[in-house]
CSV table of N, CA, C and O in Angstrom, one decimal:
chain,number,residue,atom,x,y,z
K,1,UNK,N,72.8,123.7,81.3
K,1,UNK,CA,74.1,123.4,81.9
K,1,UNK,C,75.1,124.4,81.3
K,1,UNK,O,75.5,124.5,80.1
K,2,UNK,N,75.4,124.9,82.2
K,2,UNK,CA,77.0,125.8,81.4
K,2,UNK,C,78.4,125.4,81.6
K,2,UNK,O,78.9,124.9,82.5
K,3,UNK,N,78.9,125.8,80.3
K,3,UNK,CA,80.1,125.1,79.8
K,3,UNK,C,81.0,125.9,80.5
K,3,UNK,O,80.9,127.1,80.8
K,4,UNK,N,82.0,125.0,80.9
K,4,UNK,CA,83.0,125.1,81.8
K,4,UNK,C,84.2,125.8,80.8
K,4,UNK,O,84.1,125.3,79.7
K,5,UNK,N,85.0,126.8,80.8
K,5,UNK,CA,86.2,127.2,80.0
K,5,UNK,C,87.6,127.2,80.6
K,5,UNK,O,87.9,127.2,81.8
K,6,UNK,N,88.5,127.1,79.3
K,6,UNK,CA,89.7,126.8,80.3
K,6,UNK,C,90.1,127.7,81.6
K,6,UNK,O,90.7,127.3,82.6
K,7,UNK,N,89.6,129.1,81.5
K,7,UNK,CA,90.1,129.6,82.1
K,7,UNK,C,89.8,129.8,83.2
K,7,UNK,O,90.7,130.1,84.0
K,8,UNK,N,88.2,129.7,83.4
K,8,UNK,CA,87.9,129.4,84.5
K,8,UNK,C,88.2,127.9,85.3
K,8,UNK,O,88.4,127.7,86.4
K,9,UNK,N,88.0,126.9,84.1
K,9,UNK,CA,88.4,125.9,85.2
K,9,UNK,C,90.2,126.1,86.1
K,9,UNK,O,90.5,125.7,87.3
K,10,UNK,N,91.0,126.8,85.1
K,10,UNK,CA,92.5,127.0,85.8
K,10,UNK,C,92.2,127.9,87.1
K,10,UNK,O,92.9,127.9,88.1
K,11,UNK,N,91.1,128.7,87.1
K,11,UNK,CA,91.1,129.6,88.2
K,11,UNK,C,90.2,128.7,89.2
K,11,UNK,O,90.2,129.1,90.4
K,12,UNK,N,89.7,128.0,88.9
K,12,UNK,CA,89.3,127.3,89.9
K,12,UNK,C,90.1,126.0,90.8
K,12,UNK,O,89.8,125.5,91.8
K,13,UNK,N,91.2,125.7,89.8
K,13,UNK,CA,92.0,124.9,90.6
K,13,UNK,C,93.7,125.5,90.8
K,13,UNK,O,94.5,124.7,91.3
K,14,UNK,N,93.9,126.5,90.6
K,14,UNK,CA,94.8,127.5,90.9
K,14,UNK,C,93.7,127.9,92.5
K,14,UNK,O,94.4,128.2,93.4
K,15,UNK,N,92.7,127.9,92.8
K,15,UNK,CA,92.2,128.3,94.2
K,15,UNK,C,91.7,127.2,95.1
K,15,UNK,O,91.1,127.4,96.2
K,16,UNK,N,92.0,125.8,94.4
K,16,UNK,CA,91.8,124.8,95.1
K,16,UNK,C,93.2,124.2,95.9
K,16,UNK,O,93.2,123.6,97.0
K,17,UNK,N,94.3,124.6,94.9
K,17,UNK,CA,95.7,124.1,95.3
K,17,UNK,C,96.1,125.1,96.3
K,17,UNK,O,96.8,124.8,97.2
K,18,UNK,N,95.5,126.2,96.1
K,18,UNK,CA,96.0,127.3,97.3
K,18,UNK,C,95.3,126.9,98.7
K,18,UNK,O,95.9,127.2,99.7
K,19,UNK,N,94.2,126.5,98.7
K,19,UNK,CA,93.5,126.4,100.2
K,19,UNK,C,94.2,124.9,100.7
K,19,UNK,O,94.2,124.5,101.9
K,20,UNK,N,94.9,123.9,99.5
K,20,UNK,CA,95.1,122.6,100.4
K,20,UNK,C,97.1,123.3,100.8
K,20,UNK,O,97.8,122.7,101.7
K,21,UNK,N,97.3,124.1,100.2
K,21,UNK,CA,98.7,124.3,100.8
K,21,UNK,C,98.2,125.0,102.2
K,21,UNK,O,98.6,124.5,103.2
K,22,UNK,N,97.4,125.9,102.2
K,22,UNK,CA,97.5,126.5,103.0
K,22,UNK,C,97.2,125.2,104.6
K,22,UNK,O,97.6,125.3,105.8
K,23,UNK,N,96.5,124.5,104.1
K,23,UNK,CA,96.2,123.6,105.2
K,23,UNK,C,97.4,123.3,105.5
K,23,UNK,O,97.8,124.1,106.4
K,24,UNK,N,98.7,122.1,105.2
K,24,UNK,CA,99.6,122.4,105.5
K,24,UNK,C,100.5,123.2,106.3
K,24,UNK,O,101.5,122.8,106.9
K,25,UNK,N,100.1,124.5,106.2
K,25,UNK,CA,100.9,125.4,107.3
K,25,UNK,C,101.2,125.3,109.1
K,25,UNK,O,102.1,125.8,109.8
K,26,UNK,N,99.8,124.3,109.4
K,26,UNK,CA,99.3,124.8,110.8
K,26,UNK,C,100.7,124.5,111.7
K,26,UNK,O,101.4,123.5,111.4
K,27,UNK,N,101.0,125.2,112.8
K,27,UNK,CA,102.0,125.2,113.8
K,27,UNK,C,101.8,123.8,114.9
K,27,UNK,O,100.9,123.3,115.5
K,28,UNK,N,103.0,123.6,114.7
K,28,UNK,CA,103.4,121.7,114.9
K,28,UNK,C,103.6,122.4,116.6
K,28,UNK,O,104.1,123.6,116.8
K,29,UNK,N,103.3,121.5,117.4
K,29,UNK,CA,102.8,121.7,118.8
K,29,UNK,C,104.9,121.5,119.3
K,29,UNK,O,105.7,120.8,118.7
K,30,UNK,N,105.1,122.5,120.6
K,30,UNK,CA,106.3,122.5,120.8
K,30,UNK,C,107.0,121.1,121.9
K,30,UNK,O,106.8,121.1,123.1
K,31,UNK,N,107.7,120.2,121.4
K,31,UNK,CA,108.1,119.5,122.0
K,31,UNK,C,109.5,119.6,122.5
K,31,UNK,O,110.4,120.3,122.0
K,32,UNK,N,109.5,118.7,123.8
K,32,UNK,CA,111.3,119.3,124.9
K,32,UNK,C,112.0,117.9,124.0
K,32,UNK,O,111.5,117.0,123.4
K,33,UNK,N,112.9,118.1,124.1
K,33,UNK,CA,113.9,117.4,123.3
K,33,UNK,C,114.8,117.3,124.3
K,33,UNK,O,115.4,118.3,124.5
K,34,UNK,N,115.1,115.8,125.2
K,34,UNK,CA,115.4,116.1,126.4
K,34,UNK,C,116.6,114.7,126.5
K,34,UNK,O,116.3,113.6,126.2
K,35,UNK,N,117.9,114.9,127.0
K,35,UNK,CA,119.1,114.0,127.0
K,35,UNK,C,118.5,112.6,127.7
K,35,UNK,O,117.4,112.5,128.2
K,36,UNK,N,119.2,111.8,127.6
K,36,UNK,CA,119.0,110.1,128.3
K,36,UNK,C,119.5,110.7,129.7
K,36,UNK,O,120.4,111.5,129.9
K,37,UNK,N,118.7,110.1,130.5
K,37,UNK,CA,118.9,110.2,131.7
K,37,UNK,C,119.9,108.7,132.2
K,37,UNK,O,120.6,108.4,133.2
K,38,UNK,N,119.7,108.2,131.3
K,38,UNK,CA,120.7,106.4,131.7
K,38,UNK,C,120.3,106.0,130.0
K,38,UNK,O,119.1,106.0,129.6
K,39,UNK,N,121.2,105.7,129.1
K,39,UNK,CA,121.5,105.5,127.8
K,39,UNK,C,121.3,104.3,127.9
K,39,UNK,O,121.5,103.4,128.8
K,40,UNK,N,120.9,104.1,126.8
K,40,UNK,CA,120.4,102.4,126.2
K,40,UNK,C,121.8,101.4,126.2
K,40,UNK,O,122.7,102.1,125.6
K,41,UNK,N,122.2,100.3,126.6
K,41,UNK,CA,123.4,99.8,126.5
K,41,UNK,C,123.4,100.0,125.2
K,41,UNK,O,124.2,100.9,125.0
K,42,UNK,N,122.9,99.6,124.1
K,42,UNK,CA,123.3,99.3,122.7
K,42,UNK,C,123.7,100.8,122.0
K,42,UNK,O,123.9,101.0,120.8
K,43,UNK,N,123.8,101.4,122.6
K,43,UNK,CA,124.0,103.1,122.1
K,43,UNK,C,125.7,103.1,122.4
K,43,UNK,O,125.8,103.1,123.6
K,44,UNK,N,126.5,103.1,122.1
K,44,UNK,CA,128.1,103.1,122.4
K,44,UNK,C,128.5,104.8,121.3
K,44,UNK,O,128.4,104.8,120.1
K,45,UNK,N,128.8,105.8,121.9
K,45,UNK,CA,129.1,107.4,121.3
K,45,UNK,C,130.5,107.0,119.9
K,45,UNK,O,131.4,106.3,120.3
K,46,UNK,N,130.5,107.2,118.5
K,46,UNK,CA,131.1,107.1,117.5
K,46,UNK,C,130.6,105.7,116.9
K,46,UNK,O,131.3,105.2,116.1
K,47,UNK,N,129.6,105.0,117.2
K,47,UNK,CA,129.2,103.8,116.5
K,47,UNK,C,128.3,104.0,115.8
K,47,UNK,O,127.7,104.8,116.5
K,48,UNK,N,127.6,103.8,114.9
K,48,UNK,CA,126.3,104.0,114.3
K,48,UNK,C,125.4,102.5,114.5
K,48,UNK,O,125.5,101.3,114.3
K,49,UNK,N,124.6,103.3,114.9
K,49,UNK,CA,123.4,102.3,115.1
K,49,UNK,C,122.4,101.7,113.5
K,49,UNK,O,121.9,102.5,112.7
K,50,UNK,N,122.3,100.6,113.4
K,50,UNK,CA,121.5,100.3,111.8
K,50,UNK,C,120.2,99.4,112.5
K,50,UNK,O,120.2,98.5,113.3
K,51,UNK,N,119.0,100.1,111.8
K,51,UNK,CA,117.5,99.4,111.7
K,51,UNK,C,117.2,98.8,110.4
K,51,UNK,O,117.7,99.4,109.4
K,52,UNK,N,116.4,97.8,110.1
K,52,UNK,CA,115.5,97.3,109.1
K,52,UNK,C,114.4,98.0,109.4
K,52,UNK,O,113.9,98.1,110.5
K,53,UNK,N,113.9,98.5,108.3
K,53,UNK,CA,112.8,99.3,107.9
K,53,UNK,C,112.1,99.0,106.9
K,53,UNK,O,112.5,98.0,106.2
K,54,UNK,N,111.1,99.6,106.5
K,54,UNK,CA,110.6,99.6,105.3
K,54,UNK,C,110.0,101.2,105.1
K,54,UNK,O,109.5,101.9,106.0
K,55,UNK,N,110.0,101.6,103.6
K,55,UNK,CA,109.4,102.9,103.0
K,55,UNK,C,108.3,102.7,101.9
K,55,UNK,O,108.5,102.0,100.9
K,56,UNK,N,107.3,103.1,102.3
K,56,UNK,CA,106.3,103.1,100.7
K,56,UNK,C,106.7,103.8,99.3
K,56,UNK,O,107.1,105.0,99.4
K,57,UNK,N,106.6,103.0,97.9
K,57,UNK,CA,107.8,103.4,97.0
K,57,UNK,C,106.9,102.4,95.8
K,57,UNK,O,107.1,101.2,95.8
K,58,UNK,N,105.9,103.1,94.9
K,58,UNK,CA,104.7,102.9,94.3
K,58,UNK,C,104.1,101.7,95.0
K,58,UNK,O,104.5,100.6,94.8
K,59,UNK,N,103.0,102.0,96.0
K,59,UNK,CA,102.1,101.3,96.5
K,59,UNK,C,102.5,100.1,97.0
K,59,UNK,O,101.6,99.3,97.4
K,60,UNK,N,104.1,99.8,97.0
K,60,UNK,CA,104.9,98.6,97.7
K,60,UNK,C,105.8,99.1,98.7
K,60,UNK,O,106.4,100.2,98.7
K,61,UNK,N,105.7,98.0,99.7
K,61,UNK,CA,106.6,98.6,100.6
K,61,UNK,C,107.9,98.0,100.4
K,61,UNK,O,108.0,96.8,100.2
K,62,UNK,N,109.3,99.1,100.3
K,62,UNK,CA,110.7,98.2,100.0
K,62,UNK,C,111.2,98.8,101.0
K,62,UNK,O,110.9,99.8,101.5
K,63,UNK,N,112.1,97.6,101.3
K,63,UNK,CA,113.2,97.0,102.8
K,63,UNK,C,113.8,97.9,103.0
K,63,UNK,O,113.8,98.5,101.9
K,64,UNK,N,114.8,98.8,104.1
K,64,UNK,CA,115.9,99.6,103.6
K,64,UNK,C,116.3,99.5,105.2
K,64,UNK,O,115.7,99.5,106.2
K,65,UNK,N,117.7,99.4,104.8
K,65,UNK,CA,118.3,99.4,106.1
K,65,UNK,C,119.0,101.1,106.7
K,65,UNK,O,119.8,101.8,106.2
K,66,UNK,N,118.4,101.2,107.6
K,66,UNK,CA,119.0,102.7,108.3
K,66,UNK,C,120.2,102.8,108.4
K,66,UNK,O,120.8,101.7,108.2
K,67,UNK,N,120.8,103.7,108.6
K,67,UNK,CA,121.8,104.1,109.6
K,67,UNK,C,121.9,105.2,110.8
K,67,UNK,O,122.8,106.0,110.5
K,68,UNK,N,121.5,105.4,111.5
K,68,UNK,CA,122.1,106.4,112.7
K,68,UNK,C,123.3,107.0,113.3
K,68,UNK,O,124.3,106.4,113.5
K,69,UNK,N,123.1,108.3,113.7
K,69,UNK,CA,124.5,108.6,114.7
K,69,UNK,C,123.9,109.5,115.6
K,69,UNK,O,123.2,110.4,115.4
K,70,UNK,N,124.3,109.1,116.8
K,70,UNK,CA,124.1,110.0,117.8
K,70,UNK,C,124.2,111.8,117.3
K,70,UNK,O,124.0,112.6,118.2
């Protein structure tokens, strides 16, 4: 069995972190971003709209209320 050294093991995960960034990169497919053709009643222009949600936030999920603006 051969002994592993620091430096090679750094060079081996300095080329491990490089191939998962690069995965990351790939080109996000082009979507139309397109106006309401007839608006939600609850949408009123200068109001902010608020959701209950939740975010994962160590392996729990905590409550968080949104806010939006048109």
């Amino acid at each position: 069995m051969k002994k592993t050294t620091r430096r090679g093991f750094l060079k081996f995960m300095g080329a491990a972190a490089a191939m998962v960034s690069f995965g990351g990169c790939a080109r996000e497919p082009l979507e139309k971003i397109l106006p309401y053709a007839k608006a939600p009643e609850e949408i009123v222009p200068g109001r902010p709209l608020y959701f209950a949600t939740a975010v994962p936030l160590g392996g729990f999920a905590r409550g968080v209320l949104v806010e939006t603006h048109m």
